[in-house]
Amino acid sequence: MLKIYGNPLSIFVNKVNFLVIYLGLDYVFIALDPRKGDLQSAEFLAINPVGKMPAIVDGDFNLTESLAIMRYLADKNNSDLYPKALEERAVVDQWLDFTTVHIGTSLLKIAVNKVFYKIFNMEPDLRSLKEGEDSLIRFLPIVEKQLQKNKYVCGDKLSLADFSLLASLGLTDAMDYSLSDYPALSSWLKDLRAMEFYQTYGKDIPAVLKSMMV
């Protein structure tokens, strides 16, 4: 059976968790707590020597990196969330990278330096915080424009890129980061959160994240 290693409060782990629940896959989730050193345990380092999550074990096959895992699982299960046609697949890849590098990374910079630094006994990095805020101001309008044209990130069909963006935006609730300037994005987010896979797994994540930041 598929095993997923991670923490349910990680946006990268949730990209994978949202996908496997949407696909209806049987899996076992092995929860890891970075604060307890789980990522550096001998057991986990044997799966992922980098010591980062998520990671999966599928039979005798190990795989790390959230986007690689998403692509693998979609392909293995013949899902149209990751199209076979070259150009359609390239568009999904483009937005997977965009939502991860420009949206997810920017949100993480803000979250780490406004709230998570308290949990991990770190000093806030004000330069990194400003970089994250400036990046969102630059890149969220691009997503907004895309969703004004399309029902979903890559067009009229749900794709892996939607799961990637959805997981990243979980941080906005936790930080009370308003998306009111982005009505198309807000509507898209409301629609996805109403779907069964999100109600099954993701609906409590924003509140739990927010409770950790007090």
Short mmCIF file of C-alpha atoms in Angstrom, two decimals:
data_model
loop_
_atom_site.label_atom_id
_atom_site.label_comp_id
_atom_site.label_asym_id
_atom_site.label_seq_id
_atom_site.Cartn_x
_atom_site.Cartn_y
_atom_site.Cartn_z
CA MET A 1 0.00 0.00 0.00
CA LEU A 2 1.10 3.55 -0.70
CA LYS A 3 2.71 5.27 2.28
CA ILE A 4 2.92 9.05 2.57
CA TYR A 5 5.35 10.58 5.03
CA GLY A 6 4.79 14.16 6.14
CA ASN A 7 3.00 16.62 8.37
CA PRO A 8 -0.60 17.64 7.60
CA LEU A 9 0.27 21.29 8.25
CA SER A 10 2.84 21.39 5.43
CA ILE A 11 1.64 22.96 2.19
CA PHE A 12 3.91 20.62 0.25
CA VAL A 13 2.52 17.55 1.97
CA ASN A 14 -1.02 18.76 1.42
CA LYS A 15 -0.51 19.00 -2.33
CA VAL A 16 -0.03 15.24 -2.26
CA ASN A 17 -2.74 14.53 0.31
CA PHE A 18 -5.35 16.52 -1.59
CA LEU A 19 -4.49 14.59 -4.73
CA VAL A 20 -4.62 11.09 -3.27
CA ILE A 21 -7.95 11.79 -1.58
CA TYR A 22 -9.38 13.25 -4.78
CA LEU A 23 -8.20 10.18 -6.71
CA GLY A 24 -9.65 7.87 -4.05
CA LEU A 25 -6.38 6.02 -3.48
CA ASP A 26 -5.76 3.69 -0.57
CA TYR A 27 -2.83 4.94 1.47
CA VAL A 28 -1.30 5.12 4.91
CA PHE A 29 -0.21 8.48 6.26
CA ILE A 30 2.84 8.46 8.52
CA ALA A 31 2.84 11.72 10.47
CA LEU A 32 6.19 13.40 11.11
CA ASP A 33 6.93 16.15 13.62
CA PRO A 34 9.96 18.25 12.65
CA ARG A 35 10.15 19.67 16.18
CA LYS A 36 10.82 16.18 17.52
CA GLY A 37 13.55 15.42 15.02
CA ASP A 38 11.46 13.00 12.95
CA LEU A 39 12.91 14.30 9.69
CA GLN A 40 16.40 13.35 10.83
CA SER A 41 15.56 9.87 12.08
CA ALA A 42 17.47 6.99 10.54
CA GLU A 43 14.22 5.48 9.28
CA PHE A 44 13.16 8.62 7.41
CA LEU A 45 16.63 9.46 6.08
CA ALA A 46 16.71 6.01 4.52
CA ILE A 47 13.66 7.10 2.50
CA ASN A 48 14.75 10.67 1.85
CA PRO A 49 18.40 11.47 2.62
CA VAL A 50 17.62 15.18 2.29
CA GLY A 51 15.41 14.96 5.37
CA LYS A 52 12.50 16.89 3.92
CA MET A 53 8.84 16.09 3.39
CA PRO A 54 6.79 14.80 1.73
CA ALA A 55 8.10 11.43 0.70
CA ILE A 56 6.28 8.34 -0.45
CA VAL A 57 6.96 4.64 -0.47
CA ASP A 58 4.99 2.78 -3.13
CA GLY A 59 5.90 -0.89 -2.86
CA ASP A 60 9.66 -0.94 -3.27
CA PHE A 61 9.73 2.51 -4.90
CA ASN A 62 10.62 5.66 -2.96
CA LEU A 63 10.00 9.18 -4.24
CA THR A 64 10.43 12.68 -2.82
CA GLU A 65 9.55 16.24 -3.86
CA SER A 66 5.87 17.16 -3.90
CA LEU A 67 5.54 17.98 -7.59
CA ALA A 68 7.35 14.83 -8.67
CA ILE A 69 5.07 12.78 -6.41
CA MET A 70 1.96 14.46 -7.83
CA ARG A 71 3.02 13.77 -11.40
CA TYR A 72 3.92 10.17 -10.60
CA LEU A 73 0.62 9.41 -8.87
CA ALA A 74 -1.46 11.08 -11.57
CA ASP A 75 0.38 9.19 -14.31
CA LYS A 76 0.24 5.88 -12.47
CA ASN A 77 -3.50 6.22 -12.00
CA ASN A 78 -4.11 7.47 -15.53
CA SER A 79 -5.66 10.69 -14.28
CA ASP A 80 -6.55 13.51 -16.65
CA LEU A 81 -5.45 15.91 -13.92
CA TYR A 82 -2.08 15.57 -15.66
CA PRO A 83 -2.84 15.48 -19.39
CA LYS A 84 -1.07 13.19 -21.83
CA ALA A 85 -1.05 15.69 -24.71
CA LEU A 86 2.32 17.44 -24.84
CA GLU A 87 1.17 21.06 -24.90
CA GLU A 88 -1.60 20.56 -22.33
CA ARG A 89 0.87 18.83 -20.01
CA ALA A 90 3.39 21.63 -20.51
CA VAL A 91 0.79 24.20 -19.43
CA VAL A 92 0.06 22.21 -16.27
CA ASP A 93 3.80 21.95 -15.59
CA GLN A 94 4.14 25.69 -16.09
CA TRP A 95 1.47 26.48 -13.51
CA LEU A 96 2.70 23.82 -11.10
CA ASP A 97 6.06 25.58 -11.10
CA PHE A 98 4.48 29.03 -10.92
CA THR A 99 2.20 28.25 -7.99
CA THR A 100 5.05 26.60 -6.12
CA VAL A 101 7.92 29.00 -6.80
CA HIS A 102 6.09 32.32 -6.86
CA ILE A 103 2.99 31.84 -4.70
CA GLY A 104 3.91 29.09 -2.25
CA THR A 105 7.44 30.34 -1.61
CA SER A 106 6.24 33.92 -1.11
CA LEU A 107 3.57 32.84 1.37
CA LEU A 108 6.09 30.73 3.27
CA LYS A 109 8.47 33.67 3.60
CA ILE A 110 5.67 35.70 5.14
CA ALA A 111 4.46 32.88 7.39
CA VAL A 112 7.93 31.99 8.64
CA ASN A 113 8.83 35.57 9.49
CA LYS A 114 5.50 36.65 10.94
CA VAL A 115 4.42 33.58 12.89
CA PHE A 116 6.37 30.33 12.51
CA TYR A 117 9.58 31.84 13.82
CA LYS A 118 7.97 31.80 17.27
CA ILE A 119 7.28 28.09 17.08
CA PHE A 120 10.82 27.21 16.01
CA ASN A 121 12.58 29.78 18.23
CA MET A 122 14.01 31.68 15.28
CA GLU A 123 14.70 35.35 14.70
CA PRO A 124 12.46 36.93 12.03
CA ASP A 125 14.18 37.95 8.81
CA LEU A 126 12.61 41.25 7.84
CA ARG A 127 14.26 41.26 4.41
CA SER A 128 12.80 37.85 3.60
CA LEU A 129 9.41 39.01 4.90
CA LYS A 130 9.41 42.00 2.57
CA GLU A 131 10.52 39.82 -0.34
CA GLY A 132 7.53 37.56 0.27
CA GLU A 133 5.08 40.45 0.53
CA ASP A 134 6.44 42.16 -2.58
CA SER A 135 6.35 38.90 -4.55
CA LEU A 136 2.70 38.28 -3.73
CA ILE A 137 1.79 41.80 -4.80
CA ARG A 138 3.53 41.06 -8.09
CA PHE A 139 2.35 37.51 -8.74
CA LEU A 140 -1.16 37.16 -7.29
CA PRO A 141 -2.59 39.50 -9.97
CA ILE A 142 -1.25 37.08 -12.59
CA VAL A 143 -3.21 34.24 -10.99
CA GLU A 144 -6.24 36.52 -10.70
CA LYS A 145 -6.08 37.33 -14.41
CA GLN A 146 -5.77 33.64 -15.28
CA LEU A 147 -8.84 32.78 -13.20
CA GLN A 148 -10.83 35.61 -14.74
CA LYS A 149 -10.40 33.81 -18.05
CA ASN A 150 -10.68 30.21 -16.84
CA LYS A 151 -12.74 28.22 -14.39
CA TYR A 152 -9.57 26.50 -13.17
CA VAL A 153 -5.91 27.44 -13.26
CA CYS A 154 -5.14 25.75 -16.57
CA GLY A 155 -8.49 26.08 -18.30
CA ASP A 156 -11.95 24.54 -17.98
CA LYS A 157 -10.70 21.33 -16.34
CA LEU A 158 -9.30 20.70 -12.90
CA SER A 159 -5.57 19.90 -12.95
CA LEU A 160 -2.63 19.26 -10.65
CA ALA A 161 -1.96 22.99 -10.68
CA ASP A 162 -5.21 23.62 -8.80
CA PHE A 163 -4.16 21.30 -5.99
CA SER A 164 -0.79 23.01 -5.78
CA LEU A 165 -2.31 26.47 -5.49
CA LEU A 166 -5.02 25.31 -3.08
CA ALA A 167 -2.47 23.85 -0.67
CA SER A 168 -0.35 27.00 -0.73
CA LEU A 169 -3.29 29.30 -0.04
CA GLY A 170 -4.01 27.50 3.22
CA LEU A 171 -1.47 29.87 4.73
CA THR A 172 -3.54 32.95 3.89
CA ASP A 173 -6.25 32.05 6.42
CA ALA A 174 -3.73 31.29 9.11
CA MET A 175 -2.09 34.70 8.66
CA ASP A 176 -5.35 36.59 8.02
CA TYR A 177 -3.91 37.56 4.63
CA SER A 178 -6.82 39.05 2.73
CA LEU A 179 -7.58 37.95 -0.82
CA SER A 180 -10.38 40.47 -1.19
CA ASP A 181 -8.49 42.29 -3.94
CA TYR A 182 -8.66 39.09 -6.01
CA PRO A 183 -12.35 38.20 -6.54
CA ALA A 184 -11.77 35.54 -9.20
CA LEU A 185 -9.18 33.82 -7.03
CA SER A 186 -11.46 34.04 -4.01
CA SER A 187 -14.35 32.50 -5.95
CA TRP A 188 -12.10 29.71 -7.24
CA LEU A 189 -10.90 29.04 -3.69
CA LYS A 190 -14.46 28.88 -2.36
CA ASP A 191 -15.46 26.43 -5.10
CA LEU A 192 -12.55 24.06 -4.46
CA ARG A 193 -13.07 24.15 -0.72
CA ALA A 194 -16.65 23.07 -1.24
CA MET A 195 -15.51 19.91 -3.05
CA GLU A 196 -15.71 16.55 -1.30
CA PHE A 197 -11.96 15.90 -1.20
CA TYR A 198 -11.35 19.18 0.64
CA GLN A 199 -14.22 18.67 3.05
CA THR A 200 -12.85 15.20 3.78
CA TYR A 201 -9.34 16.34 4.58
CA GLY A 202 -8.59 20.04 4.34
CA LYS A 203 -11.40 22.01 5.94
CA ASP A 204 -9.83 22.10 9.43
CA ILE A 205 -6.28 22.90 8.33
CA PRO A 206 -6.57 26.72 8.27
CA ALA A 207 -7.99 26.79 11.82
CA VAL A 208 -5.31 24.43 13.11
CA LEU A 209 -2.56 26.50 11.50
CA LYS A 210 -4.01 29.66 12.97
CA SER A 211 -4.16 28.14 16.45
CA MET A 212 -0.43 27.38 16.25
CA MET A 213 0.37 31.01 15.56
CA VAL A 214 -1.07 32.46 18.75
#
